[in-house]
Amino acid sequence: MDLRLSLKRKWFEMTAAGIKTEDYREINTYWIQRLSPVFSWDINKYPLKLNEYQDVLNKGSMKPKPFDHNIMTLGYPSHDQKERIIKFKHAGIEIGYGNPEWGAEPNKLYFIVKHGERVS
């Protein structure tokens, strides 16, 4: 199973150049349900602190889906627009603070999608 994420041009180009090695997604109900097949959480109703999120992720009550690859796209390309699609081995998902130079807001928690080796 592959995780497909669309990016704006700046982040796509940094990712393609090997500068940006992870991607950030907000911790909200949509992303919790998209990234985990078994965990349901209304984040607006029940906010957690960093160590509580990390405990939930590490102790297995929120197991990320077993993704094989991260497919990063520039916008929403068609399948024949290969120059707008990058594929990496999936290297895991963590919860933490992102790098503001890579688009994260300071002091905000994110799902951090890690990129492994570039496949194409």
C-alpha positions as semicolon CSV with decimal commas, in nm:
position;residue;x (nm);y (nm);z (nm)
1;M;0,000;0,000;0,000
2;D;0,133;0,345;-0,091
3;L;0,078;0,678;0,081
4;R;0,014;0,949;-0,178
5;L;0,063;1,310;-0,070
6;S;0,038;1,620;-0,286
7;L;0,275;1,910;-0,234
8;K;0,304;2,273;-0,336
9;R;0,587;2,353;-0,579
10;K;0,835;2,484;-0,316
11;W;0,809;2,170;-0,100
12;F;0,806;1,938;-0,401
13;E;1,127;2,090;-0,538
14;M;1,301;2,070;-0,197
15;T;1,190;1,705;-0,166
16;A;1,307;1,625;-0,520
17;A;1,647;1,782;-0,446
18;G;1,685;1,564;-0,134
19;I;1,676;1,864;0,102
20;K;1,337;1,795;0,261
21;T;1,336;1,437;0,392
22;E;1,001;1,436;0,570
23;D;0,653;1,572;0,523
24;Y;0,411;1,713;0,778
25;R;0,041;1,654;0,817
26;E;-0,178;1,811;1,081
27;I;-0,293;1,600;1,370
28;N;-0,665;1,605;1,313
29;T;-0,945;1,355;1,277
30;Y;-0,903;1,334;0,896
31;W;-0,531;1,244;0,910
32;I;-0,569;1,012;1,208
33;Q;-0,826;0,810;1,014
34;R;-0,630;0,824;0,687
35;L;-0,302;0,710;0,844
36;S;-0,440;0,451;1,088
37;P;-0,693;0,180;1,006
38;V;-0,785;0,102;1,367
39;F;-0,763;0,426;1,562
40;S;-1,055;0,666;1,588
41;W;-1,009;0,991;1,774
42;D;-1,193;1,324;1,772
43;I;-0,894;1,550;1,821
44;N;-1,106;1,862;1,867
45;K;-1,300;1,705;2,151
46;Y;-1,008;1,524;2,316
47;P;-0,678;1,707;2,260
48;L;-0,362;1,537;2,385
49;K;-0,014;1,654;2,486
50;L;0,299;1,549;2,296
51;N;0,394;1,267;2,532
52;E;0,035;1,134;2,521
53;Y;0,036;1,128;2,139
54;Q;0,374;0,957;2,142
55;D;0,246;0,700;2,394
56;V;-0,059;0,630;2,180
57;L;0,162;0,582;1,873
58;N;0,438;0,382;2,045
59;K;0,215;0,154;2,252
60;G;0,026;0,044;1,946
61;S;-0,321;0,176;2,013
62;M;-0,266;0,382;1,700
63;K;-0,081;0,169;1,452
64;P;-0,005;0,347;1,124
65;K;-0,111;0,161;0,813
66;P;0,168;-0,053;0,669
67;F;0,270;0,178;0,386
68;D;0,537;0,059;0,143
69;H;0,607;0,388;-0,033
70;N;0,550;0,761;-0,005
71;I;0,439;0,899;-0,340
72;M;0,490;1,272;-0,342
73;T;0,324;1,469;-0,618
74;L;0,338;1,826;-0,741
75;G;-0,031;1,909;-0,717
76;Y;-0,252;1,643;-0,873
77;P;-0,072;1,518;-1,186
78;S;-0,196;1,262;-1,432
79;H;-0,010;0,930;-1,439
80;D;0,190;1,029;-1,747
81;Q;0,333;1,345;-1,585
82;K;0,629;1,154;-1,435
83;E;0,828;1,473;-1,367
84;R;0,563;1,569;-1,110
85;I;0,580;1,240;-0,917
86;I;0,850;1,119;-0,674
87;K;0,845;0,781;-0,503
88;F;1,030;0,699;-0,180
89;K;1,045;0,395;0,043
90;H;0,824;0,464;0,344
91;A;1,040;0,514;0,656
92;G;0,769;0,550;0,918
93;I;0,542;0,803;1,082
94;E;0,622;0,988;1,402
95;I;0,451;1,259;1,602
96;G;0,653;1,567;1,684
97;Y;0,747;1,922;1,597
98;G;0,836;1,988;1,235
99;N;1,109;2,201;1,085
100;P;0,980;2,557;1,017
101;E;1,220;2,580;0,720
102;W;1,025;2,291;0,568
103;G;0,680;2,441;0,620
104;A;0,594;2,350;0,980
105;E;0,452;2,609;1,216
106;P;0,672;2,660;1,524
107;N;0,560;2,477;1,839
108;K;0,288;2,282;1,655
109;L;0,264;1,904;1,663
110;Y;0,241;1,711;1,336
111;F;0,238;1,364;1,195
112;I;0,588;1,344;1,047
113;V;0,597;1,118;0,742
114;K;0,957;1,002;0,693
115;H;1,105;0,939;0,348
116;G;1,346;0,656;0,294
117;E;1,550;0,584;-0,016
118;R;1,423;0,738;-0,339
119;V;1,276;0,478;-0,571
120;S;1,187;0,693;-0,873
